[in-house]
mmCIF file of C-alpha atoms in Angstrom:
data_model
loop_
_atom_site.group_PDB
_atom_site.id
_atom_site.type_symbol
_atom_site.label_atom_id
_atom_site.label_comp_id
_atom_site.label_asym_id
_atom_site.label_seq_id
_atom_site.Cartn_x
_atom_site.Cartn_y
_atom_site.Cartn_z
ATOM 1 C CA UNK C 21 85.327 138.785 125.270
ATOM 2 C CA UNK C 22 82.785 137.150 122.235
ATOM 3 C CA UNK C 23 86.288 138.304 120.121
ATOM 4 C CA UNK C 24 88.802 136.259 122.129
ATOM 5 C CA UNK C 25 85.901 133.092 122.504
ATOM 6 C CA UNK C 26 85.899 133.205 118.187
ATOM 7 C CA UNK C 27 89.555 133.544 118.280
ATOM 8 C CA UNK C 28 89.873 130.138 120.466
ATOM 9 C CA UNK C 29 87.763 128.489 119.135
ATOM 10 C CA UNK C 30 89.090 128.711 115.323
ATOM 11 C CA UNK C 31 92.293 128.141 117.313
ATOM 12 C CA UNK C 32 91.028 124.359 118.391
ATOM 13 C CA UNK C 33 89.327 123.716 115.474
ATOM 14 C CA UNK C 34 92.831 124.411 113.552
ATOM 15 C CA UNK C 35 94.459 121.969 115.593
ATOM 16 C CA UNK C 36 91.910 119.535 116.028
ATOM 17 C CA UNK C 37 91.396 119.681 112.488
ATOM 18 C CA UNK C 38 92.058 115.784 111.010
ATOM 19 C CA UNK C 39 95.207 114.617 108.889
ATOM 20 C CA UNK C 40 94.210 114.782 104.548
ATOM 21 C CA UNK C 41 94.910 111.417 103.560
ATOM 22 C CA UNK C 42 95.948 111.092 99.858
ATOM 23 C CA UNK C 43 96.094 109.019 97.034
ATOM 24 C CA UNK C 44 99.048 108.441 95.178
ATOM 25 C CA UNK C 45 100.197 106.896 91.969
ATOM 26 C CA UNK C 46 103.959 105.421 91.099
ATOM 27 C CA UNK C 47 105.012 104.270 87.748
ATOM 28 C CA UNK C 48 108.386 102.944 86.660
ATOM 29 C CA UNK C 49 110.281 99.202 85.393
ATOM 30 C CA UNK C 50 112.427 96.624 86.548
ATOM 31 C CA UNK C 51 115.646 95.933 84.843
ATOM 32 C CA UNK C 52 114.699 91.658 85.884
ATOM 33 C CA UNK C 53 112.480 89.758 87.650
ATOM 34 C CA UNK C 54 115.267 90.083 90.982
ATOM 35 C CA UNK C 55 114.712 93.543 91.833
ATOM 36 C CA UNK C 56 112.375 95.328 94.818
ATOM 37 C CA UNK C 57 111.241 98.778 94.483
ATOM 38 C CA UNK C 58 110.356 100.315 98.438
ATOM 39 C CA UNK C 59 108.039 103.220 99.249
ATOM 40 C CA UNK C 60 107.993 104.930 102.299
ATOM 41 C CA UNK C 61 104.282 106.079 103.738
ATOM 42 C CA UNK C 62 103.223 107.783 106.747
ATOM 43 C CA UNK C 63 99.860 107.516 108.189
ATOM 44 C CA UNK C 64 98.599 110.683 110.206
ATOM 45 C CA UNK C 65 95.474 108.925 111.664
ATOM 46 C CA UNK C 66 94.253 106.010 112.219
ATOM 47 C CA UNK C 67 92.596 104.840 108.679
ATOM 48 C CA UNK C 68 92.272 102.613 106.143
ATOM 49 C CA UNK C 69 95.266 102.221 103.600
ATOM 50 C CA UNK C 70 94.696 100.727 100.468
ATOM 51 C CA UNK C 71 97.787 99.303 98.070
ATOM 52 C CA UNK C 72 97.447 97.590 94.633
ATOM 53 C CA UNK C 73 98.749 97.635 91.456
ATOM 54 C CA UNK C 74 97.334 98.360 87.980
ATOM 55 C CA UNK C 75 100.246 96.994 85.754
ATOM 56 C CA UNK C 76 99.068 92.846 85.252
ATOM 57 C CA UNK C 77 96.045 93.639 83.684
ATOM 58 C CA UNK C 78 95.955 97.027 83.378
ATOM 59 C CA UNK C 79 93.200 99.840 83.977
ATOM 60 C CA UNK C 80 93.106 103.482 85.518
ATOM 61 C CA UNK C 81 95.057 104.290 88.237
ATOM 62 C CA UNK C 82 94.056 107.108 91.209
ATOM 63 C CA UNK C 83 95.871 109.738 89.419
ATOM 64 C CA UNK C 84 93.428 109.094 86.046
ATOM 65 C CA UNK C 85 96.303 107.791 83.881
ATOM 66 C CA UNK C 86 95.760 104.898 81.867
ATOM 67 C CA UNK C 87 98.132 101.699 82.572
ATOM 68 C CA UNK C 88 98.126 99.386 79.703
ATOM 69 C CA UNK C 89 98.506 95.589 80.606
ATOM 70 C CA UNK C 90 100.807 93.229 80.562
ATOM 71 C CA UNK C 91 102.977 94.180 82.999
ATOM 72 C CA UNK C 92 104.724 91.276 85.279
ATOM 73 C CA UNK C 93 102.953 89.523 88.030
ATOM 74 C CA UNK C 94 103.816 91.316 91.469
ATOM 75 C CA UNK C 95 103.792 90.695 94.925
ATOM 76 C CA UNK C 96 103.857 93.177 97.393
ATOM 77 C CA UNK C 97 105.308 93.241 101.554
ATOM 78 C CA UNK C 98 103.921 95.842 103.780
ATOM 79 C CA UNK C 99 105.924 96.722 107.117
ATOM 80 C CA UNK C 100 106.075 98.664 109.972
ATOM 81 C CA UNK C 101 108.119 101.787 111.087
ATOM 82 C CA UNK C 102 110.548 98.704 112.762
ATOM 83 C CA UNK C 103 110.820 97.045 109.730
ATOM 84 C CA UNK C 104 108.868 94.516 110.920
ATOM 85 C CA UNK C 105 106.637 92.559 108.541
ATOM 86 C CA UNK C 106 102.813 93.096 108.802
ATOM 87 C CA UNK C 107 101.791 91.385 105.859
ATOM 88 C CA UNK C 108 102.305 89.981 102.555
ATOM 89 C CA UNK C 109 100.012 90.063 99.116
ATOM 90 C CA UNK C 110 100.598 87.416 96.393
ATOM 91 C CA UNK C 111 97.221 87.936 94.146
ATOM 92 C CA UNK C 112 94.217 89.834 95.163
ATOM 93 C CA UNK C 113 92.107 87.640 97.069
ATOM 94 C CA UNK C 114 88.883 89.739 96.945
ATOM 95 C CA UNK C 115 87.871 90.033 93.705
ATOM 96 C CA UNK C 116 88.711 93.412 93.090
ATOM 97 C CA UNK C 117 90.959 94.310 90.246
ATOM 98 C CA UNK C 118 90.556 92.916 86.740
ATOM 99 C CA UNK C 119 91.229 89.896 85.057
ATOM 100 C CA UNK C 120 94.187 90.305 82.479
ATOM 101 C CA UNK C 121 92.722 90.083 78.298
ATOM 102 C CA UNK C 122 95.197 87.633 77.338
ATOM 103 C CA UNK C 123 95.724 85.317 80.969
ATOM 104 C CA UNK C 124 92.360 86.274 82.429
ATOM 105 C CA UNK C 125 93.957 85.504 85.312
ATOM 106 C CA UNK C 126 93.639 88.330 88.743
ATOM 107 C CA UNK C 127 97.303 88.460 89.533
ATOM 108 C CA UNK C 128 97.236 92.300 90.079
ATOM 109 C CA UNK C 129 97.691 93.075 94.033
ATOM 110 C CA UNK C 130 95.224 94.064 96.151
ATOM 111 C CA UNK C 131 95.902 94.465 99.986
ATOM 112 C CA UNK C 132 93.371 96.566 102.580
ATOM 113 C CA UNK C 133 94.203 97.337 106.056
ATOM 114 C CA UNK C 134 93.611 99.582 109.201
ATOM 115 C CA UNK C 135 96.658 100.629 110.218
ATOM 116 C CA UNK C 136 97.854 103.002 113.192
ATOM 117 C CA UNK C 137 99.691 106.764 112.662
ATOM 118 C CA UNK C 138 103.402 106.056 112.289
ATOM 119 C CA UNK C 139 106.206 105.381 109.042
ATOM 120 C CA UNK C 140 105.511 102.575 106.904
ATOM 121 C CA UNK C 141 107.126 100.825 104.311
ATOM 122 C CA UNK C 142 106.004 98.670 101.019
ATOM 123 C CA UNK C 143 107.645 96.181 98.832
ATOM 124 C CA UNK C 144 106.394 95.473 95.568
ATOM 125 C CA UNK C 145 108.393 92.853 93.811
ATOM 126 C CA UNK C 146 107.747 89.890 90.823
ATOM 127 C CA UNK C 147 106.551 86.720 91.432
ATOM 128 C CA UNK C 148 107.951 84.694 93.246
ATOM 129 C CA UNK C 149 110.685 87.115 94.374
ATOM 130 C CA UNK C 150 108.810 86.623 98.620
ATOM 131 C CA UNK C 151 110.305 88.767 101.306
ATOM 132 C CA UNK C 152 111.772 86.411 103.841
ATOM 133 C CA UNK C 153 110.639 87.919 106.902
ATOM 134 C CA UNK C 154 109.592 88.596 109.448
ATOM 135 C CA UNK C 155 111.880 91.650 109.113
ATOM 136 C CA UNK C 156 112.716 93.989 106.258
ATOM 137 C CA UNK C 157 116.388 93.386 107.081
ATOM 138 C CA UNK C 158 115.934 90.054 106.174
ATOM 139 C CA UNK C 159 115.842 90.396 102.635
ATOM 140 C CA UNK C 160 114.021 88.445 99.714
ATOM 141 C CA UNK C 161 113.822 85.055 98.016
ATOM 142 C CA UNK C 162 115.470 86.463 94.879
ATOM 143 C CA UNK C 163 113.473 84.231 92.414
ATOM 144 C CA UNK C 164 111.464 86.472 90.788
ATOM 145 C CA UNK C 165 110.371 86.289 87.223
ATOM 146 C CA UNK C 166 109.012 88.401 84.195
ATOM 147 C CA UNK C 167 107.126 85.644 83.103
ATOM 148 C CA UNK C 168 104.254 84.541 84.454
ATOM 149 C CA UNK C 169 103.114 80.784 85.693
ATOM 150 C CA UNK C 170 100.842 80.292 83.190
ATOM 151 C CA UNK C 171 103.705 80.980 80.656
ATOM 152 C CA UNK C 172 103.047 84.055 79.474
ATOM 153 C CA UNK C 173 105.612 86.746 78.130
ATOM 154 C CA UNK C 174 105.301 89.951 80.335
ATOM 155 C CA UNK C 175 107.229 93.088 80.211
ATOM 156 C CA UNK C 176 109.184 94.906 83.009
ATOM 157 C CA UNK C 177 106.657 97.475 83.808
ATOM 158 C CA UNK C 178 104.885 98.347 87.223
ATOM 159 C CA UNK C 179 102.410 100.554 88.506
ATOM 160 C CA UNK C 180 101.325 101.080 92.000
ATOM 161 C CA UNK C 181 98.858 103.419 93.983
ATOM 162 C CA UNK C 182 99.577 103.946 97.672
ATOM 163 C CA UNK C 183 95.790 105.131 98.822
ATOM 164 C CA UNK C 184 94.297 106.709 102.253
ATOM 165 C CA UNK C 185 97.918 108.093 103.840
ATOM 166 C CA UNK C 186 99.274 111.113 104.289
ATOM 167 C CA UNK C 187 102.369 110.920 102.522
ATOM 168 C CA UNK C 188 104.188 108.305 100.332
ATOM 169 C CA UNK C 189 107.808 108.693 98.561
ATOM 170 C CA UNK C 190 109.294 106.350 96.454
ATOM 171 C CA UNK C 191 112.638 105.062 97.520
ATOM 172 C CA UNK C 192 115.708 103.041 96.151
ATOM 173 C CA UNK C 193 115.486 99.512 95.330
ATOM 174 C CA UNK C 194 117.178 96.778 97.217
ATOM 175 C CA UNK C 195 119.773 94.938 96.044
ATOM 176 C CA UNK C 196 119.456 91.068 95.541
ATOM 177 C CA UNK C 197 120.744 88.970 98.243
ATOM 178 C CA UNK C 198 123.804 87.837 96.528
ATOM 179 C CA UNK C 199 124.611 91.799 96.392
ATOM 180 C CA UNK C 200 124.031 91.738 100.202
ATOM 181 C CA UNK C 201 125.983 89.012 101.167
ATOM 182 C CA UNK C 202 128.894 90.319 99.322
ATOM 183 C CA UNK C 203 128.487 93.699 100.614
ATOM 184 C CA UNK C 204 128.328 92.650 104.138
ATOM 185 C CA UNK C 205 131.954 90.374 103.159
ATOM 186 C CA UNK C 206 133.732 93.190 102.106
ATOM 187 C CA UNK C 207 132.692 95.755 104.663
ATOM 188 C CA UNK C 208 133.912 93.146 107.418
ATOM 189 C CA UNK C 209 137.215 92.587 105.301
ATOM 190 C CA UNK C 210 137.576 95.942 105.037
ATOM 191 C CA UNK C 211 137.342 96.406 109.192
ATOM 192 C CA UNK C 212 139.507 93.063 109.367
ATOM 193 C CA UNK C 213 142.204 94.652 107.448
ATOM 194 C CA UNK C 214 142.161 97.865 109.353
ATOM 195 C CA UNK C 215 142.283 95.921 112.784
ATOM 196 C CA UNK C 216 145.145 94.121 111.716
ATOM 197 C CA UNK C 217 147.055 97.506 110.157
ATOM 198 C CA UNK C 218 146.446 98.832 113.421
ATOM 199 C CA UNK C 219 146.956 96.704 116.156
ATOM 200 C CA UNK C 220 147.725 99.440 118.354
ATOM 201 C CA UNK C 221 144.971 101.878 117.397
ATOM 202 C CA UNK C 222 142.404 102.327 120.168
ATOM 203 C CA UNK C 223 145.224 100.939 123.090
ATOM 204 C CA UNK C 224 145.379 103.410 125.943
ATOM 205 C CA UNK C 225 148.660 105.364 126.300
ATOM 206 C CA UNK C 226 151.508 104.090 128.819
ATOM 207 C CA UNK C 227 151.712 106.266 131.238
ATOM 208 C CA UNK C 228 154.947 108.256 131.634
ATOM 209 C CA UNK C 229 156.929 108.266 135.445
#
């Protein structure tokens, strides 16, 4: 009896047992100031999720590698599982990361929230490349730049910790919304042309006496 009471009870605790959040680092580079690199994340519990970048003015990211500065000044969008936008990050506001050596300016990104289990999904882009919103589907501004507003030079680099989740996966970029538009005209050409090459396709049958 004691046996099967241990046996349950490791049995709840294994289940009960609450989701690992972890902290993860991303490093890579734009090709220009248009483009937007996504991340995926998934919360297990309900917790607080931490996003900012390291590349601006540079410092240590979660994973202990050193970022040198001088990176571009980003912006970041955070979504929900719908795509819809939760909110947006242009600068930290709290005083958090460090100035840049050459600027002094605090244009890294810095953005805290409590946010519910479920699939989430991050922007980070350059300034002042804004995501439109209200919905991920709505694209961006597209008028992003590698150099900054007080004039300064900055290279294409970004890094980017995703902190307090259970999972995070980096995922493609998104095209610019010229590269939308046209892609959206020549799929509906495409289903124009196949309408019109098929006018009969989809008619029912005429039935045989």
């Amino acid at each position: 009896m004691m046996k099967r009471l241990a046996l349950a009870i490791t049995a709840a605790a294994a289940f009960s047992s609450p989701t690992l959040a972890a902290d993860l680092s991303f490093v890579g580079n734009f090709s220009d100031g248009n483009d937007v690199q996504l991340f995926n994340f998934v919360v297990g519990a309900p917790s607080t999720v931490t996003l900012r970048s390291w590349s601006y003015a540079g410092g240590v990211n979660a994973q202990g590698a050193t970022i040198d500065r001088g990176g571009f000044d980003p912006i970041l969008a955070l979504f929900d599982g719908n795509g819809f936008q939760i909110g947006q990050n242009d600068d930290d506001q709290t005083g958090t990361v460090a100035p840049d050596a050459v600027t002094g300016e605090q244009f890294d990104v810095f953005l805290q929230r409590v946010l519910d289990p479920g699939n989430y999904t991050v922007s980070i882009q350059a300034y002042s490349n804004f995501a439109i919103g209200p919905n991920l589907s709505d694209g961006f501004e597209g008028d992003g730049s590698l150099t900054d507003v007080t004039g300064d030079v900055r290279n294409n680099k970004w890094a980017f910790d995703i902190l307090g989740v259970e999972s995070a996966t980096q995922v493609g970029s998104v095209p610019e919304a010229s590269t939308w538009a046209m892609m959206i005209m020549g799929i509906g050409f495409v289903g124009y042309a196949m309408r019109r090459r098929n006018p009969a396709e989809g008619r029912k049958p005429a039935l045989t006496v």
